[in-house]
Coordinates of N, CA and C in Angstrom, one line a residue:
X1 N -24.2 10.5 -22.4 CA -23.8 9.8 -22.1 C -22.2 9.1 -21.8
X2 N -21.7 10.6 -22.7 CA -20.3 10.8 -22.2 C -20.1 11.0 -20.8
X3 N -21.0 12.3 -20.4 CA -21.0 13.3 -19.3 C -21.3 11.5 -17.8
X4 N -22.0 11.4 -18.2 CA -22.3 9.9 -17.2 C -21.4 8.9 -17.6
X5 N -20.4 8.8 -17.8 CA -19.2 8.2 -18.3 C -17.8 8.5 -17.6
X6 N -17.6 9.7 -17.7 CA -17.1 10.9 -17.0 C -17.7 10.0 -15.5
X7 N -18.2 10.9 -15.1 CA -18.9 10.9 -13.8 C -18.7 9.7 -13.7
X8 N -18.9 8.4 -14.1 CA -18.8 7.7 -12.7 C -17.8 7.4 -13.0
X9 N -16.0 7.5 -13.9 CA -15.3 7.1 -13.8 C -14.2 7.9 -12.6
X10 N -15.6 9.5 -12.9 CA -14.5 10.0 -11.7 C -15.2 9.5 -9.8
X11 N -16.1 9.2 -9.9 CA -16.6 7.9 -8.6 C -15.0 7.7 -8.8
X12 N -15.2 6.2 -9.4 CA -14.2 5.1 -9.1 C -12.8 5.8 -8.9
X13 N -12.3 6.1 -9.6 CA -11.5 6.7 -9.4 C -10.9 7.7 -7.3
X14 N -12.0 8.2 -7.3 CA -12.4 8.6 -5.6 C -12.3 7.6 -4.4
X15 N -13.4 6.7 -5.0 CA -13.9 5.7 -4.2 C -13.1 4.4 -3.7
X16 N -12.1 3.9 -5.3 CA -11.9 2.4 -5.1 C -10.4 2.8 -5.2
X17 N -9.2 1.9 -4.8 CA -8.0 1.8 -4.3 C -7.2 0.8 -4.7
X18 N -6.2 0.8 -5.0 CA -5.4 0.1 -6.2 C -4.6 -1.2 -4.9
X19 N -4.6 -2.1 -5.6 CA -4.0 -3.5 -4.5 C -2.5 -2.7 -5.1
X20 N -1.4 -3.2 -4.7 CA -0.1 -3.3 -5.1 C 1.2 -5.1 -4.5
X21 N 1.2 -5.3 -5.4 CA 2.2 -6.8 -4.6 C 3.4 -6.7 -4.7
X22 N 3.5 -6.1 -3.9 CA 5.3 -5.4 -3.2 C 6.3 -7.0 -4.3
X23 N 7.4 -6.8 -5.2 CA 8.2 -6.9 -5.5 C 7.6 -7.5 -6.9
X24 N 6.4 -7.1 -7.2 CA 5.6 -7.6 -8.8 C 5.7 -8.9 -8.3
X25 N 6.4 -9.9 -9.8 CA 6.4 -11.0 -9.5 C 6.9 -12.2 -8.5
X26 N 8.0 -11.6 -8.1 CA 8.8 -12.3 -7.4 C 8.9 -11.9 -6.0
X27 N 7.5 -10.7 -5.5 CA 7.1 -10.5 -4.3 C 8.6 -10.6 -3.3
X28 N 7.7 -10.3 -1.9 CA 8.8 -10.1 -0.9 C 9.7 -11.0 -0.5
X29 N 10.7 -11.4 -1.1 CA 12.0 -12.4 -1.2 C 13.3 -11.7 -1.4
X30 N 14.2 -12.1 -1.1 CA 16.0 -11.9 -0.5 C 16.6 -12.3 -2.2
X31 N 15.5 -13.3 -2.7 CA 16.2 -13.6 -4.2 C 15.9 -12.9 -4.8
X32 N 16.9 -13.4 -5.9 CA 16.5 -12.3 -7.3 C 17.1 -10.6 -6.8
X33 N 17.8 -10.8 -5.9 CA 18.1 -9.1 -5.6 C 16.8 -7.9 -6.2
X34 N 16.2 -8.5 -5.9 CA 14.4 -7.5 -6.3 C 14.9 -6.3 -5.5
X35 N 14.7 -5.1 -6.2 CA 15.2 -3.2 -6.3 C 14.0 -2.5 -5.5
X36 N 13.3 -3.2 -4.1 CA 12.2 -2.8 -3.3 C 12.0 -1.5 -3.6
X37 N 13.6 -0.4 -3.0 CA 13.0 1.6 -3.2 C 12.8 1.4 -4.9
X38 N 13.2 0.7 -6.1 CA 12.5 1.4 -7.3 C 11.5 1.1 -7.6
X39 N 10.6 -0.6 -6.7 CA 9.8 -1.2 -7.2 C 9.0 0.3 -6.8
X40 N 8.8 0.6 -5.6 CA 8.4 2.0 -4.5 C 8.4 3.1 -5.6
X41 N 9.2 3.4 -6.2 CA 9.4 5.1 -6.8 C 8.3 4.9 -8.1
X42 N 8.2 3.5 -8.4 CA 7.4 3.6 -9.7 C 5.7 3.5 -9.8
X43 N 5.6 4.1 -8.3 CA 4.1 3.8 -7.6 C 3.6 5.1 -7.1
X44 N 2.5 5.5 -7.8 CA 1.7 6.6 -6.8 C 0.4 6.4 -5.4
X45 N 1.5 5.8 -4.4 CA 0.4 5.4 -3.2 C -0.6 6.8 -3.5
X46 N -1.9 6.5 -2.6 CA -2.8 6.6 -2.1 C -3.3 6.0 -1.0
X47 N -4.2 6.8 -0.1 CA -4.6 6.9 1.1 C -5.6 5.6 0.5
X48 N -6.0 4.1 1.2 CA -7.4 3.3 0.4 C -6.4 2.0 -0.1
X49 N -5.3 2.7 -1.0 CA -4.6 1.4 -1.7 C -4.1 0.3 -0.5
X50 N -4.3 -1.6 -1.4 CA -4.0 -2.5 -0.4 C -2.3 -2.6 -0.8
X51 N -1.6 -2.5 -0.1 CA -0.2 -3.5 0.1 C 0.1 -4.5 0.5
X52 N 0.3 -5.5 -0.4 CA 0.3 -6.7 -0.4 C 1.4 -7.6 -0.5
X53 N 2.0 -8.4 0.9 CA 3.2 -8.8 1.1 C 3.3 -10.6 0.8
X54 N 3.2 -10.8 -0.1 CA 3.5 -12.0 -0.8 C 5.3 -13.3 -0.2
X55 N 5.2 -14.0 0.1 CA 6.6 -14.8 0.8 C 6.1 -16.0 1.1
X56 N 7.5 -16.0 1.7 CA 7.6 -18.0 3.2 C 6.9 -17.3 3.9
X57 N 6.1 -18.0 4.3 CA 6.1 -17.4 5.9 C 7.2 -18.4 6.6
X58 N 8.2 -19.7 6.0 CA 8.5 -19.9 6.6 C 10.4 -19.0 6.4
X59 N 10.3 -18.3 5.9 CA 11.7 -17.9 5.7 C 11.8 -16.6 6.2
X60 N 10.2 -15.9 5.4 CA 10.9 -14.7 5.9 C 8.9 -13.9 6.7
X61 N 9.2 -12.3 6.9 CA 7.9 -12.2 7.2 C 7.9 -10.4 7.3
X62 N 7.2 -9.7 7.5 CA 6.7 -8.2 7.1 C 6.7 -7.7 8.5
X63 N 7.4 -6.1 8.5 CA 7.4 -5.8 10.5 C 7.4 -4.3 9.8
X64 N 6.3 -3.5 10.1 CA 6.1 -1.9 10.6 C 7.2 -1.9 11.2
X65 N 7.6 -0.6 11.2 CA 8.9 0.6 11.7 C 8.3 1.3 11.6
X66 N 9.5 2.3 12.7 CA 9.6 3.3 12.0 C 11.1 3.8 10.8
X67 N 11.1 5.2 11.0 CA 12.0 5.3 10.0 C 13.5 5.2 10.7
X68 N 13.8 5.5 11.8 CA 15.1 5.4 12.2 C 15.4 4.3 12.5
X69 N 14.2 3.0 13.0 CA 14.5 1.7 12.4 C 14.4 0.9 11.4
X70 N 13.8 1.4 10.2 CA 14.1 1.1 8.5 C 15.4 1.0 8.4
X71 N 15.7 2.9 8.9 CA 17.5 3.2 8.3 C 18.9 2.2 8.8
X72 N 18.3 1.8 10.2 CA 19.1 0.9 10.8 C 19.1 -0.4 10.7
X73 N 17.7 -0.9 9.9 CA 17.7 -2.6 9.7 C 16.9 -3.2 11.2
X74 N 16.6 -2.2 12.6 CA 16.1 -2.3 13.4 C 15.6 -3.0 13.8
X75 N 15.0 -4.4 13.7 CA 13.3 -5.6 14.1 C 13.1 -5.4 15.8
X76 N 14.0 -4.3 16.1 CA 13.1 -5.4 17.4 C 12.3 -4.7 18.4
X77 N 11.9 -3.4 17.9 CA 10.5 -2.9 18.1 C 9.6 -2.8 17.4
X78 N 9.8 -3.8 16.8 CA 8.2 -3.5 15.3 C 7.0 -2.4 15.9
X79 N 6.3 -1.6 15.2 CA 5.0 -1.3 15.4 C 3.3 -1.9 14.8
X80 N 4.0 -3.2 13.6 CA 3.1 -4.4 13.7 C 4.3 -5.1 12.7
X81 N 3.2 -6.6 13.5 CA 4.2 -7.7 12.4 C 3.3 -8.8 11.8
X82 N 3.8 -8.8 10.5 CA 2.2 -9.5 9.7 C 4.0 -11.4 9.7
X83 N 2.7 -12.5 9.7 CA 3.9 -13.7 9.1 C 2.7 -14.8 8.3
X84 N 2.0 -14.1 7.7 CA 1.1 -14.7 7.1 C 1.6 -15.6 5.7
X85 N 2.5 -15.0 5.3 CA 3.0 -15.3 4.2 C 2.0 -15.0 2.7
X86 N 1.1 -13.5 2.9 CA -0.1 -13.7 2.3 C -0.7 -12.2 3.2
X87 N 0.0 -11.2 3.3 CA -0.3 -10.2 3.7 C -0.5 -8.9 3.0
X88 N -2.1 -8.1 3.6 CA -2.6 -6.8 3.0 C -2.8 -5.8 3.9
X89 N -2.3 -4.9 3.4 CA -2.1 -3.9 4.4 C -2.8 -2.8 4.2
X90 N -3.7 -2.2 4.6 CA -4.5 -1.2 3.7 C -4.2 0.1 4.3
X91 N -3.2 1.0 3.0 CA -3.1 2.3 3.4 C -3.9 3.4 4.3
X92 N -4.4 3.7 5.0 CA -5.0 4.7 6.3 C -4.5 6.3 6.1
X93 N -3.1 6.4 5.7 CA -3.0 7.8 5.8 C -2.0 8.2 4.8
X94 N -1.8 9.5 5.0 CA -0.9 10.3 4.2 C 0.7 10.1 4.0
X95 N 1.8 10.2 4.1 CA 3.2 9.9 4.5 C 3.5 8.3 4.6
X96 N 4.8 8.2 5.2 CA 5.6 7.5 4.7 C 4.9 6.1 6.0
X97 N 5.1 4.8 5.1 CA 4.9 4.0 6.3 C 6.6 3.1 6.0
X98 N 6.6 2.5 6.3 CA 8.6 1.2 6.2 C 8.0 0.0 6.9
X99 N 8.5 -0.9 6.1 CA 8.3 -2.1 6.4 C 10.1 -3.1 5.9
X100 N 10.0 -4.1 6.5 CA 11.3 -4.6 6.3 C 10.9 -5.9 6.8
X101 N 11.8 -7.0 6.8 CA 12.0 -8.4 6.9 C 12.4 -8.2 8.3
X102 N 11.7 -8.8 9.5 CA 12.3 -9.0 10.5 C 13.9 -10.4 10.7
X103 N 13.7 -11.7 9.2 CA 14.9 -12.3 9.5 C 16.0 -11.6 9.6
X104 N 16.9 -11.6 10.4 CA 18.6 -11.3 10.4 C 19.2 -11.5 9.4
X105 N 20.1 -9.9 9.0 CA 20.2 -10.3 7.7 C 19.5 -9.8 6.4
X106 N 18.2 -10.0 6.2 CA 17.5 -9.9 4.9 C 17.6 -8.3 5.4
X107 N 17.0 -7.6 5.8 CA 16.9 -6.3 5.9 C 18.2 -5.6 5.1
X108 N 19.4 -5.7 5.6 CA 20.9 -5.8 5.3 C 20.6 -6.0 4.0
X109 N 20.6 -7.4 3.4 CA 20.2 -7.7 1.7 C 19.2 -7.2 1.1
X110 N 19.1 -6.2 1.8 CA 17.8 -5.3 0.5 C 16.8 -5.3 1.0
X111 N 15.9 -6.4 1.5 CA 14.6 -6.7 1.4 C 13.5 -5.9 2.8
X112 N 13.6 -4.6 2.5 CA 12.5 -3.3 2.9 C 12.2 -2.8 2.4
X113 N 11.2 -1.9 2.5 CA 10.4 -0.8 1.7 C 9.8 0.2 1.8
X114 N 9.8 1.3 2.0 CA 9.6 2.8 2.0 C 8.2 3.5 0.8
X115 N 6.8 2.8 1.8 CA 5.6 3.4 1.0 C 5.5 5.1 1.3
X116 N 5.4 5.2 0.1 CA 5.4 7.1 0.5 C 3.9 7.2 0.2
X117 N 2.8 7.5 0.5 CA 1.4 7.8 0.3 C 1.7 9.7 0.9
X118 N 2.0 10.9 -1.1 CA 2.0 11.6 -1.3 C -0.1 12.1 -0.4
X119 N 0.3 13.4 -0.2 CA -0.8 14.6 0.4 C -1.1 14.7 -1.3
X120 N -2.2 15.0 -1.9 CA -3.0 15.8 -3.2 C -1.7 16.6 -4.0
X121 N -1.4 17.9 -2.7 CA -0.3 18.8 -3.3 C 0.5 18.0 -2.8
X122 N 0.8 17.1 -2.5 CA 2.6 16.7 -3.1 C 4.0 17.7 -2.1
X123 N 3.0 17.9 -0.9 CA 3.4 19.0 -0.1 C 3.2 18.8 1.4
X124 N 4.4 18.9 2.5 CA 4.2 18.5 3.6 C 3.5 19.8 4.6
X125 N 2.5 20.3 4.7 CA 2.4 20.9 5.9 C 2.9 21.5 6.9
X126 N 3.8 22.5 7.0 CA 5.0 23.3 8.0 C 3.9 22.6 9.6
X127 N 2.9 22.0 9.6 CA 2.8 20.7 11.4 C 3.0 20.4 11.5
X128 N 3.4 19.3 10.4 CA 4.5 18.0 9.8 C 5.3 17.7 9.5
X129 N 5.9 17.5 10.4 CA 7.4 18.1 10.0 C 8.2 16.0 9.7
X130 N 8.5 15.8 8.7 CA 9.1 14.1 8.6 C 9.5 13.3 8.2
X131 N 9.2 13.8 10.2 CA 10.1 12.9 11.4 C 8.4 11.9 11.8
X132 N 7.6 13.4 11.6 CA 5.9 12.4 11.9 C 5.6 11.5 11.6
X133 N 5.9 12.2 10.4 CA 5.0 11.3 9.5 C 5.7 10.0 8.9
X134 N 6.9 9.3 9.5 CA 7.4 8.1 9.5 C 6.3 6.6 11.3
X135 N 5.9 7.7 11.7 CA 5.2 7.1 13.3 C 3.8 6.8 12.6
X136 N 2.7 7.0 11.3 CA 2.4 6.8 10.8 C 1.9 5.1 10.9
X137 N 0.8 4.5 11.6 CA 1.0 2.8 11.7 C -0.3 2.6 10.4
X138 N -0.1 1.5 9.6 CA -1.1 1.5 8.7 C -2.1 0.4 9.4
X139 N -3.1 -0.1 8.8 CA -3.7 -0.7 9.6 C -3.3 -2.2 8.2
X140 N -3.9 -3.6 8.8 CA -3.8 -4.8 8.8 C -5.0 -5.5 7.9
X141 N -6.1 -5.6 7.1 CA -6.4 -6.0 7.2 C -6.7 -7.5 5.7
X142 N -8.0 -8.1 5.2 CA -7.6 -9.0 4.9 C -8.5 -8.3 3.2
X143 N -7.6 -9.9 1.8 CA -7.5 -8.6 0.7 C -7.5 -10.1 -0.3
X144 N -8.4 -9.6 -1.6 CA -8.1 -10.8 -2.1 C -6.7 -11.2 -2.9
X145 N -6.5 -12.2 -2.7 CA -5.0 -12.3 -3.2 C -4.8 -12.5 -4.9
X146 N -4.1 -11.3 -5.6 CA -3.9 -10.9 -6.8 C -2.6 -11.2 -7.4
X147 N -3.0 -11.6 -8.1 CA -1.4 -11.6 -9.2 C -1.2 -10.8 -10.3
X148 N -1.2 -9.7 -10.3 CA -0.9 -8.6 -10.9 C -1.3 -7.7 -10.1
X149 N -0.2 -6.7 -10.2 CA 0.2 -4.8 -9.1 C -1.3 -4.5 -9.2
X150 N -2.3 -4.6 -10.1 CA -3.0 -3.6 -9.0 C -4.5 -4.1 -9.2
X151 N -4.9 -3.6 -8.4 CA -7.2 -4.7 -8.6 C -7.4 -3.5 -8.3
X152 N -9.3 -3.1 -9.0 CA -9.5 -2.0 -7.8 C -10.7 -2.9 -6.8
X153 N -10.8 -2.6 -6.0 CA -11.5 -2.9 -4.9 C -12.7 -1.7 -4.0
X154 N -13.7 -2.1 -4.4 CA -14.4 -1.2 -3.4 C -14.6 -0.9 -1.6
X155 N -15.1 0.7 -2.4 CA -15.3 0.9 -1.0 C -16.5 0.5 -0.6
X156 N -17.2 1.4 0.8 CA -18.5 1.0 0.7 C -18.8 2.8 0.5
X157 N -18.2 3.8 0.4 CA -19.1 5.4 0.0 C -19.0 4.9 -1.9
X158 N -18.0 3.9 -2.5 CA -17.6 3.5 -3.7 C -18.8 3.1 -4.1
X159 N -19.9 1.8 -3.2 CA -20.7 1.3 -4.0 C -22.3 2.0 -3.4
X160 N -21.6 2.9 -2.7 CA -23.1 3.7 -2.7 C -23.5 4.2 -3.2
X161 N -22.2 5.6 -3.7 CA -22.6 6.0 -4.7 C -22.4 6.0 -6.3
X162 N -21.8 4.6 -6.7 CA -22.6 4.3 -7.8 C -23.8 4.1 -8.0
X163 N -23.9 2.6 -6.9 CA -25.8 2.6 -7.1 C -26.7 3.9 -7.0
X164 N -26.2 4.4 -6.3 CA -27.0 6.1 -6.4 C -26.7 6.8 -8.0
X165 N -25.6 6.8 -8.3 CA -25.8 7.1 -9.9 C -26.8 6.1 -11.1
X166 N -26.5 5.2 -10.4 CA -26.8 4.2 -11.4 C -28.8 4.7 -11.3
X167 N -29.4 4.7 -9.9 CA -30.7 4.7 -10.1 C -30.8 6.4 -10.8
X168 N -30.1 7.5 -10.5 CA -30.6 8.8 -11.0 C -30.1 8.8 -12.4
X169 N -29.7 8.2 -12.5 CA -29.1 8.1 -14.5 C -30.3 7.1 -14.5
X170 N -31.2 6.1 -13.8 CA -32.4 5.4 -15.0 C -34.2 6.3 -14.7
X171 N -33.7 7.1 -13.4 CA -35.2 7.4 -13.2 C -35.1 9.0 -14.0
X172 N -33.9 9.3 -14.6 CA -34.0 10.7 -15.0 C -34.8 10.8 -16.1

């Protein structure tokens, strides 16, 4: 039975992504001096994780930008713009994913975050320079509205594997 538990735990780790609310309880804001760089540095992001930006849409937005635009707080040509106030972005690739608030002055006040998804080996291959990683887009998809930093969301593969495992154990 212990072996079954370990196998199931491994499947869950491989097939389910975590949900992270940017800024935790403060959310995506300029109020309260949230240190988004520190917030991101305390997380280990993986492909499949969902990043949730929760904010007041009349005062903020979320723009995915290139590394150069992130560094200069330039929101004039974003890769993607999100304005719902409860934006969920699924990380679909390794590398850096740069986000900022496009409201004038907000990025300069620190409302920007670099979500860095490391490869399993934690290294960049010679064929990929760090600058090429800054142009990898993430895809926006709806997700449940979390109130805590992490939740588990099943992927289709995870559900299929879990069902197969249960059936295998039931008939073994």
